[in-house]
């Protein structure tokens, strides 16, 4: 009886070639599209950011000298004057900004010093990402504000090229960090804290453009999307066979099984076994195609095989519960709802479209509670070199087995018993 159910489901698949194309060809097409479209993101390629900045020249030495001469004429203790002289000679904001751009971002930022009269023509030059216009007497006014509490805090004028968003955003971010450091310096100076060690020349701005050195082997986009698309599309097997089973109920095939005094449980278990077999075959075909077309290396074939069997069993459990509920409620709505909405939700949470664990730890853990998410995590751990029978991989395998068993038990409880109206 079980073999007959498997054979019948296989013949139904063969007659519905459209389903075969969607279940086999569609995942391969999606792997191709996503791996190439998101290859740079998945493979960790850095985005090249280049910016050309113009800064108007500032005569900081003359302005500092002018300020110190003014302080020297004040009626204040000599010790206090010496402290102001020391701080003033180290407060070279424009030089600091220029050094930050040139020394910390030599490959990304080019700095060009221009005269005040050249600001207008430079603004019309599309090759510049940003222009920092330094007001006249900027350093002098800044020193008077910081140390004599006179006048107003001067400000720089920043003009950016809006079409060069990455470069302009980087310049804005760096200037904002420098402004925060200057604010800290101003506060400590006003509070009488020793400021020599807090002068701008002692500050540093680190480049945020860097690569991550991972101990585990890097997973390429082709590897990731081979597994992510496979575990997503295999869920459609459950809905497809569930729909076939409901169609057999509508055409009274199941009634004839009951009238022939055959055990409905054999038919029921036959659906579980056939779904598990077809899910395993689908995954095997997808992985074989990925191996031949995309040269995906599975590293540990035994581990991949074990996870594939566990996932196929979980898909069998899904098919069984869908069949049982559709029989019990005499409706195919749940099956349609599953393949149109639930599979999409599982795919999103389980990381089939993009790695969700890196964005949210909660979503990552939630994704591992879905059959596709748990199997995807197990696959990724295996191709990183993990032992399939220990650690997290074993945990995911056990979860898939428990998931399948739990659905099998629930389906048995929900499946209509002999004599019940279905």
Tab-separated table of N, CA and C in Angstrom, residues 271-406:
chain	number	residue	atom	x	y	z
A	271	UNK	N	2.067	9.109	2.280
A	271	UNK	CA	2.250	10.522	1.936
A	271	UNK	C	3.512	11.066	2.587
A	272	UNK	N	3.714	10.678	3.850
A	272	UNK	CA	4.912	11.128	4.562
A	272	UNK	C	6.176	10.602	3.879
A	273	UNK	N	6.185	9.317	3.545
A	273	UNK	CA	7.376	8.713	2.933
A	273	UNK	C	7.620	9.285	1.539
A	274	UNK	N	6.554	9.426	0.752
A	274	UNK	CA	6.727	9.943	-0.609
A	274	UNK	C	7.235	11.385	-0.592
A	275	UNK	N	6.702	12.191	0.328
A	275	UNK	CA	7.173	13.581	0.430
A	275	UNK	C	8.642	13.630	0.823
A	276	UNK	N	9.016	12.780	1.776
A	276	UNK	CA	10.415	12.740	2.209
A	276	UNK	C	11.328	12.345	1.051
A	277	UNK	N	10.915	11.354	0.280
A	277	UNK	CA	11.727	10.891	-0.856
A	277	UNK	C	11.847	11.981	-1.916
A	278	UNK	N	10.720	12.599	-2.277
A	278	UNK	CA	10.737	13.615	-3.331
A	278	UNK	C	11.507	14.860	-2.881
A	279	UNK	N	11.398	15.203	-1.607
A	279	UNK	CA	12.159	16.346	-1.090
A	279	UNK	C	13.660	16.054	-1.159
A	280	UNK	N	14.021	14.824	-0.802
A	280	UNK	CA	15.429	14.434	-0.867
A	280	UNK	C	15.931	14.464	-2.312
A	281	UNK	N	15.124	13.974	-3.241
A	281	UNK	CA	15.521	13.988	-4.652
A	281	UNK	C	15.667	15.417	-5.172
A	282	UNK	N	14.736	16.284	-4.786
A	282	UNK	CA	14.823	17.676	-5.233
A	282	UNK	C	16.099	18.331	-4.730
A	283	UNK	N	16.397	18.148	-3.457
A	283	UNK	CA	17.606	18.738	-2.889
A	283	UNK	C	18.864	18.160	-3.551
A	284	UNK	N	18.837	16.859	-3.801
A	284	UNK	CA	19.995	16.218	-4.437
A	284	UNK	C	20.231	16.771	-5.839
A	285	UNK	N	19.157	16.956	-6.593
A	285	UNK	CA	19.282	17.499	-7.951
A	285	UNK	C	19.815	18.926	-7.918
A	286	UNK	N	19.300	19.747	-6.989
A	286	UNK	CA	19.751	21.142	-6.885
A	286	UNK	C	21.232	21.195	-6.512
A	287	UNK	N	21.634	20.390	-5.543
A	287	UNK	CA	23.028	20.395	-5.114
A	287	UNK	C	23.953	19.868	-6.215
A	288	UNK	N	23.494	18.863	-6.942
A	288	UNK	CA	24.303	18.335	-8.040
A	288	UNK	C	24.478	19.385	-9.133
A	289	UNK	N	23.388	20.090	-9.451
A	289	UNK	CA	23.465	21.152	-10.461
A	289	UNK	C	24.402	22.265	-9.991
A	290	UNK	N	24.337	22.608	-8.707
A	290	UNK	CA	25.217	23.650	-8.166
A	290	UNK	C	26.676	23.215	-8.243
A	291	UNK	N	26.911	21.932	-8.009
A	291	UNK	CA	28.270	21.399	-8.094
A	291	UNK	C	28.795	21.484	-9.526
A	292	UNK	N	27.955	21.135	-10.502
A	292	UNK	CA	28.390	21.095	-11.893
A	292	UNK	C	28.439	22.477	-12.534
A	293	UNK	N	27.452	23.317	-12.217
A	293	UNK	CA	27.341	24.625	-12.878
A	293	UNK	C	28.160	25.689	-12.169
A	294	UNK	N	28.026	25.757	-10.831
A	294	UNK	CA	28.669	26.830	-10.071
A	294	UNK	C	29.940	26.382	-9.359
A	295	UNK	N	30.274	25.106	-9.475
A	295	UNK	CA	31.483	24.552	-8.849
A	295	UNK	C	31.471	24.758	-7.327
A	296	UNK	N	30.299	24.550	-6.737
A	296	UNK	CA	30.168	24.668	-5.284
A	296	UNK	C	30.805	23.453	-4.629
A	297	UNK	N	31.669	23.688	-3.656
A	297	UNK	CA	32.338	22.602	-2.936
A	297	UNK	C	31.611	22.373	-1.617
A	298	UNK	N	31.145	21.159	-1.386
A	298	UNK	CA	30.377	20.851	-0.176
A	298	UNK	C	31.271	20.415	0.983
A	299	UNK	N	32.569	20.266	0.759
A	299	UNK	CA	33.562	20.012	1.790
A	299	UNK	C	33.323	18.691	2.528
A	300	UNK	N	32.162	18.530	3.117
A	300	UNK	CA	31.846	17.314	3.882
A	300	UNK	C	30.550	16.733	3.329
A	301	UNK	N	30.669	15.820	2.369
A	301	UNK	CA	29.485	15.277	1.693
A	301	UNK	C	28.606	14.480	2.645
A	302	UNK	N	29.225	13.779	3.592
A	302	UNK	CA	28.445	12.991	4.562
A	302	UNK	C	27.589	13.920	5.419
A	303	UNK	N	28.187	15.015	5.872
A	303	UNK	CA	27.433	15.963	6.691
A	303	UNK	C	26.279	16.579	5.931
A	304	UNK	N	26.522	16.969	4.670
A	304	UNK	CA	25.456	17.536	3.841
A	304	UNK	C	24.362	16.506	3.617
A	305	UNK	N	24.742	15.245	3.428
A	305	UNK	CA	23.755	14.181	3.213
A	305	UNK	C	22.868	13.994	4.440
A	306	UNK	N	23.485	14.009	5.616
A	306	UNK	CA	22.720	13.818	6.856
A	306	UNK	C	21.728	14.952	7.063
A	307	UNK	N	22.177	16.192	6.854
A	307	UNK	CA	21.280	17.338	7.005
A	307	UNK	C	20.155	17.271	5.971
A	308	UNK	N	20.477	16.856	4.759
A	308	UNK	CA	19.467	16.742	3.707
A	308	UNK	C	18.395	15.727	4.089
A	309	UNK	N	18.809	14.611	4.666
A	309	UNK	CA	17.834	13.605	5.122
A	309	UNK	C	16.950	14.163	6.233
A	310	UNK	N	17.552	14.876	7.175
A	310	UNK	CA	16.775	15.446	8.279
A	310	UNK	C	15.789	16.491	7.769
A	311	UNK	N	16.246	17.341	6.839
A	311	UNK	CA	15.347	18.352	6.277
A	311	UNK	C	14.225	17.700	5.479
A	312	UNK	N	14.536	16.671	4.711
A	312	UNK	CA	13.509	15.970	3.927
A	312	UNK	C	12.455	15.367	4.840
A	313	UNK	N	12.906	14.835	5.972
A	313	UNK	CA	11.962	14.282	6.943
A	313	UNK	C	11.062	15.374	7.508
A	314	UNK	N	11.625	16.551	7.769
A	314	UNK	CA	10.809	17.666	8.280
A	314	UNK	C	9.794	18.112	7.243
A	315	UNK	N	10.189	18.131	5.974
A	315	UNK	CA	9.244	18.480	4.904
A	315	UNK	C	8.145	17.434	4.808
A	316	UNK	N	8.498	16.162	5.012
A	316	UNK	CA	7.481	15.120	5.056
A	316	UNK	C	6.475	15.358	6.159
A	317	UNK	N	6.955	15.808	7.314
A	317	UNK	CA	6.041	16.123	8.416
A	317	UNK	C	5.130	17.288	8.087
A	318	UNK	N	5.673	18.302	7.396
A	318	UNK	CA	4.841	19.430	6.981
A	318	UNK	C	3.749	18.990	6.020
A	319	UNK	N	4.112	18.140	5.056
A	319	UNK	CA	3.119	17.638	4.105
A	319	UNK	C	2.025	16.856	4.813
A	320	UNK	N	2.425	16.099	5.818
A	320	UNK	CA	1.468	15.270	6.549
A	320	UNK	C	0.477	16.116	7.334
A	321	UNK	N	0.976	17.145	8.005
A	321	UNK	CA	0.075	17.987	8.795
A	321	UNK	C	-0.850	18.797	7.892
A	322	UNK	N	-0.341	19.229	6.731
A	322	UNK	CA	-1.196	19.948	5.785
A	322	UNK	C	-2.288	19.040	5.244
A	323	UNK	N	-1.932	17.801	4.938
A	323	UNK	CA	-2.931	16.835	4.438
A	323	UNK	C	-3.981	16.540	5.495
A	324	UNK	N	-3.530	16.293	6.725
A	324	UNK	CA	-4.451	15.958	7.806
A	324	UNK	C	-5.441	17.092	8.074
A	325	UNK	N	-4.938	18.314	8.116
A	325	UNK	CA	-5.819	19.451	8.401
A	325	UNK	C	-6.763	19.745	7.242
A	326	UNK	N	-6.269	19.600	6.006
A	326	UNK	CA	-7.152	19.836	4.861
A	326	UNK	C	-8.252	18.784	4.793
A	327	UNK	N	-7.932	17.530	5.158
A	327	UNK	CA	-8.951	16.474	5.212
A	327	UNK	C	-9.957	16.755	6.322
A	328	UNK	N	-9.442	17.181	7.463
A	328	UNK	CA	-10.319	17.374	8.623
A	328	UNK	C	-11.283	18.536	8.420
A	329	UNK	N	-10.780	19.629	7.837
A	329	UNK	CA	-11.623	20.807	7.643
A	329	UNK	C	-12.234	20.867	6.252
A	330	UNK	N	-11.919	19.828	5.450
A	330	UNK	CA	-12.504	19.721	4.110
A	330	UNK	C	-12.286	21.006	3.305
A	331	UNK	N	-11.029	21.483	3.310
A	331	UNK	CA	-10.702	22.728	2.609
A	331	UNK	C	-9.232	22.721	2.222
A	332	UNK	N	-8.952	23.303	1.063
A	332	UNK	CA	-7.572	23.408	0.590
A	332	UNK	C	-6.986	24.783	0.899
A	333	UNK	N	-7.766	25.611	1.593
A	333	UNK	CA	-7.342	26.979	1.882
A	333	UNK	C	-6.029	27.003	2.657
A	334	UNK	N	-5.892	26.100	3.654
A	334	UNK	CA	-4.688	26.085	4.475
A	334	UNK	C	-3.448	25.776	3.635
A	335	UNK	N	-3.580	24.849	2.686
A	335	UNK	CA	-2.450	24.505	1.821
A	335	UNK	C	-2.066	25.702	0.958
A	336	UNK	N	-3.038	26.375	0.405
A	336	UNK	CA	-2.759	27.572	-0.402
A	336	UNK	C	-2.123	28.674	0.444
A	337	UNK	N	-2.628	28.816	1.651
A	337	UNK	CA	-2.085	29.824	2.564
A	337	UNK	C	-0.628	29.495	2.901
A	338	UNK	N	-0.352	28.213	3.091
A	338	UNK	CA	1.005	27.793	3.423
A	338	UNK	C	1.987	28.142	2.306
A	339	UNK	N	1.644	27.785	1.066
A	339	UNK	CA	2.605	27.975	-0.018
A	339	UNK	C	2.694	29.428	-0.497
A	340	UNK	N	1.717	30.237	-0.169
A	340	UNK	CA	1.759	31.632	-0.614
A	340	UNK	C	2.284	32.584	0.448
A	341	UNK	N	2.039	32.292	1.722
A	341	UNK	CA	2.399	33.225	2.789
A	341	UNK	C	3.407	32.619	3.771
A	342	UNK	N	3.111	31.431	4.276
A	342	UNK	CA	3.964	30.855	5.318
A	342	UNK	C	5.358	30.542	4.783
A	343	UNK	N	5.439	29.990	3.572
A	343	UNK	CA	6.756	29.685	2.995
A	343	UNK	C	7.580	30.966	2.840
A	344	UNK	N	6.939	32.044	2.403
A	344	UNK	CA	7.639	33.321	2.260
A	344	UNK	C	8.136	33.835	3.605
A	345	UNK	N	7.284	33.700	4.626
A	345	UNK	CA	7.681	34.135	5.969
A	345	UNK	C	8.839	33.292	6.488
A	346	UNK	N	8.749	31.969	6.296
A	346	UNK	CA	9.838	31.078	6.696
A	346	UNK	C	11.138	31.451	5.975
A	347	UNK	N	11.020	31.758	4.681
A	347	UNK	CA	12.202	32.086	3.884
A	347	UNK	C	12.857	33.370	4.382
A	348	UNK	N	12.041	34.360	4.703
A	348	UNK	CA	12.585	35.642	5.183
A	348	UNK	C	13.248	35.472	6.541
A	349	UNK	N	12.530	34.864	7.484
A	349	UNK	CA	13.060	34.713	8.834
A	349	UNK	C	14.231	33.734	8.844
A	350	UNK	N	14.151	32.713	8.002
A	350	UNK	CA	15.192	31.687	7.986
A	350	UNK	C	16.443	32.067	7.237
A	351	UNK	N	16.485	33.252	6.616
A	351	UNK	CA	17.699	33.719	5.967
A	351	UNK	C	17.875	33.277	4.535
A	352	UNK	N	16.797	32.913	3.855
A	352	UNK	CA	16.938	32.455	2.481
A	352	UNK	C	17.265	33.596	1.519
A	353	UNK	N	16.818	34.801	1.822
A	353	UNK	CA	17.068	35.935	0.940
A	353	UNK	C	18.374	36.654	1.271
A	354	UNK	N	18.709	36.745	2.549
A	354	UNK	CA	19.959	37.352	2.982
A	354	UNK	C	20.221	36.906	4.413
A	355	UNK	N	21.479	36.923	4.845
A	355	UNK	CA	21.795	36.479	6.216
A	355	UNK	C	21.159	37.404	7.244
A	356	UNK	N	20.229	36.851	8.013
A	356	UNK	CA	19.507	37.686	8.981
A	356	UNK	C	20.194	37.719	10.336
A	357	UNK	N	21.036	36.729	10.621
A	357	UNK	CA	21.675	36.677	11.934
A	357	UNK	C	22.572	37.865	12.194
A	358	UNK	N	23.183	38.426	11.130
A	358	UNK	CA	24.071	39.562	11.310
A	358	UNK	C	23.343	40.849	11.616
A	359	UNK	N	22.053	40.929	11.321
A	359	UNK	CA	21.276	42.138	11.552
A	359	UNK	C	20.572	42.114	12.901
A	360	UNK	N	20.143	40.951	13.319
A	360	UNK	CA	19.413	40.845	14.575
A	360	UNK	C	19.618	39.455	15.161
A	361	UNK	N	20.137	39.402	16.379
A	361	UNK	CA	20.348	38.118	17.042
A	361	UNK	C	19.019	37.415	17.294
A	362	UNK	N	17.976	38.192	17.624
A	362	UNK	CA	16.663	37.609	17.885
A	362	UNK	C	16.098	36.939	16.632
A	363	UNK	N	16.178	37.647	15.480
A	363	UNK	CA	15.665	37.068	14.239
A	363	UNK	C	16.493	35.852	13.846
A	364	UNK	N	17.807	35.900	14.116
A	364	UNK	CA	18.653	34.749	13.822
A	364	UNK	C	18.217	33.519	14.595
A	365	UNK	N	17.920	33.698	15.887
A	365	UNK	CA	17.459	32.566	16.704
A	365	UNK	C	16.060	32.128	16.287
A	366	UNK	N	15.212	33.097	15.940
A	366	UNK	CA	13.870	32.759	15.477
A	366	UNK	C	13.938	31.987	14.168
A	367	UNK	N	14.860	32.372	13.284
A	367	UNK	CA	15.018	31.676	12.019
A	367	UNK	C	15.429	30.226	12.199
A	368	UNK	N	16.223	29.956	13.234
A	368	UNK	CA	16.655	28.580	13.489
A	368	UNK	C	15.523	27.701	13.982
A	369	UNK	N	14.375	28.296	14.300
A	369	UNK	CA	13.209	27.504	14.703
A	369	UNK	C	12.363	27.088	13.507
A	370	UNK	N	12.695	27.583	12.330
A	370	UNK	CA	12.022	27.133	11.107
A	370	UNK	C	12.839	25.997	10.504
A	371	UNK	N	12.200	25.057	9.809
A	371	UNK	CA	12.968	23.931	9.244
A	371	UNK	C	14.006	24.386	8.225
A	372	UNK	N	13.654	25.369	7.409
A	372	UNK	CA	14.626	25.849	6.421
A	372	UNK	C	15.761	26.617	7.084
A	373	UNK	N	15.441	27.400	8.123
A	373	UNK	CA	16.481	28.154	8.826
A	373	UNK	C	17.441	27.248	9.572
A	374	UNK	N	16.907	26.234	10.253
A	374	UNK	CA	17.760	25.296	10.991
A	374	UNK	C	18.669	24.517	10.052
A	375	UNK	N	18.121	24.057	8.941
A	375	UNK	CA	18.931	23.291	7.985
A	375	UNK	C	19.960	24.189	7.295
A	376	UNK	N	19.580	25.438	6.989
A	376	UNK	CA	20.529	26.364	6.370
A	376	UNK	C	21.710	26.622	7.308
A	377	UNK	N	21.418	26.848	8.586
A	377	UNK	CA	22.497	27.057	9.558
A	377	UNK	C	23.394	25.834	9.642
A	378	UNK	N	22.785	24.642	9.615
A	378	UNK	CA	23.581	23.413	9.674
A	378	UNK	C	24.477	23.272	8.446
A	379	UNK	N	23.916	23.543	7.271
A	379	UNK	CA	24.718	23.480	6.043
A	379	UNK	C	25.904	24.438	6.109
A	380	UNK	N	25.657	25.672	6.541
A	380	UNK	CA	26.712	26.686	6.566
A	380	UNK	C	27.807	26.322	7.562
A	381	UNK	N	27.420	25.739	8.700
A	381	UNK	CA	28.423	25.305	9.662
A	381	UNK	C	29.280	24.180	9.069
A	382	UNK	N	28.656	23.306	8.307
A	382	UNK	CA	29.391	22.175	7.734
A	382	UNK	C	30.411	22.644	6.710
A	383	UNK	N	30.001	23.572	5.823
A	383	UNK	CA	30.959	24.011	4.804
A	383	UNK	C	32.027	24.930	5.393
A	384	UNK	N	31.826	25.350	6.636
A	384	UNK	CA	32.900	26.059	7.338
A	384	UNK	C	33.875	25.090	7.999
A	385	UNK	N	33.516	23.811	7.952
A	385	UNK	CA	34.423	22.810	8.502
A	385	UNK	C	33.971	22.196	9.805
A	386	UNK	N	32.736	22.480	10.254
A	386	UNK	CA	32.261	21.936	11.521
A	386	UNK	C	31.930	20.450	11.389
A	387	UNK	N	32.069	19.741	12.491
A	387	UNK	CA	31.708	18.321	12.538
A	387	UNK	C	30.187	18.208	12.536
A	388	UNK	N	29.603	17.430	11.610
A	388	UNK	CA	28.135	17.340	11.537
A	388	UNK	C	27.491	16.614	12.709
A	389	UNK	N	28.280	15.967	13.548
A	389	UNK	CA	27.705	15.192	14.633
A	389	UNK	C	28.062	15.753	16.007
A	390	UNK	N	28.498	16.982	16.033
A	390	UNK	CA	28.797	17.649	17.295
A	390	UNK	C	28.360	19.108	17.213
A	391	UNK	N	28.357	19.751	18.362
A	391	UNK	CA	28.136	21.195	18.419
A	391	UNK	C	26.799	21.654	17.863
A	392	UNK	N	26.829	22.817	17.218
A	392	UNK	CA	25.604	23.438	16.723
A	392	UNK	C	24.961	22.620	15.610
A	393	UNK	N	25.769	21.974	14.786
A	393	UNK	CA	25.200	21.177	13.695
A	393	UNK	C	24.338	20.057	14.258
A	394	UNK	N	24.843	19.375	15.275
A	394	UNK	CA	24.067	18.305	15.906
A	394	UNK	C	22.788	18.859	16.512
A	395	UNK	N	22.870	20.047	17.099
A	395	UNK	CA	21.664	20.661	17.664
A	395	UNK	C	20.611	20.919	16.606
A	396	UNK	N	21.027	21.423	15.442
A	396	UNK	CA	20.079	21.668	14.348
A	396	UNK	C	19.505	20.354	13.815
A	397	UNK	N	20.326	19.325	13.737
A	397	UNK	CA	19.842	18.016	13.270
A	397	UNK	C	18.785	17.462	14.221
A	398	UNK	N	19.076	17.531	15.507
A	398	UNK	CA	18.112	17.028	16.496
A	398	UNK	C	16.813	17.837	16.436
A	399	UNK	N	16.942	19.129	16.229
A	399	UNK	CA	15.728	19.960	16.130
A	399	UNK	C	14.877	19.537	14.933
A	400	UNK	N	15.507	19.289	13.786
A	400	UNK	CA	14.763	18.876	12.594
A	400	UNK	C	14.064	17.533	12.827
A	401	UNK	N	14.727	16.616	13.528
A	401	UNK	CA	14.123	15.309	13.823
A	401	UNK	C	12.948	15.473	14.768
A	402	UNK	N	13.129	16.284	15.809
A	402	UNK	CA	12.031	16.536	16.756
A	402	UNK	C	10.881	17.248	16.052
A	403	UNK	N	11.207	18.209	15.193
A	403	UNK	CA	10.189	18.941	14.433
A	403	UNK	C	9.362	17.974	13.585
A	404	UNK	N	10.029	17.072	12.881
A	404	UNK	CA	9.327	16.107	12.032
A	404	UNK	C	8.458	15.168	12.860
A	405	UNK	N	9.023	14.695	13.979
A	405	UNK	CA	8.269	13.768	14.840
A	405	UNK	C	7.048	14.443	15.443
A	406	UNK	N	7.215	15.683	15.881
A	406	UNK	CA	6.095	16.410	16.482
A	406	UNK	C	4.971	16.611	15.472
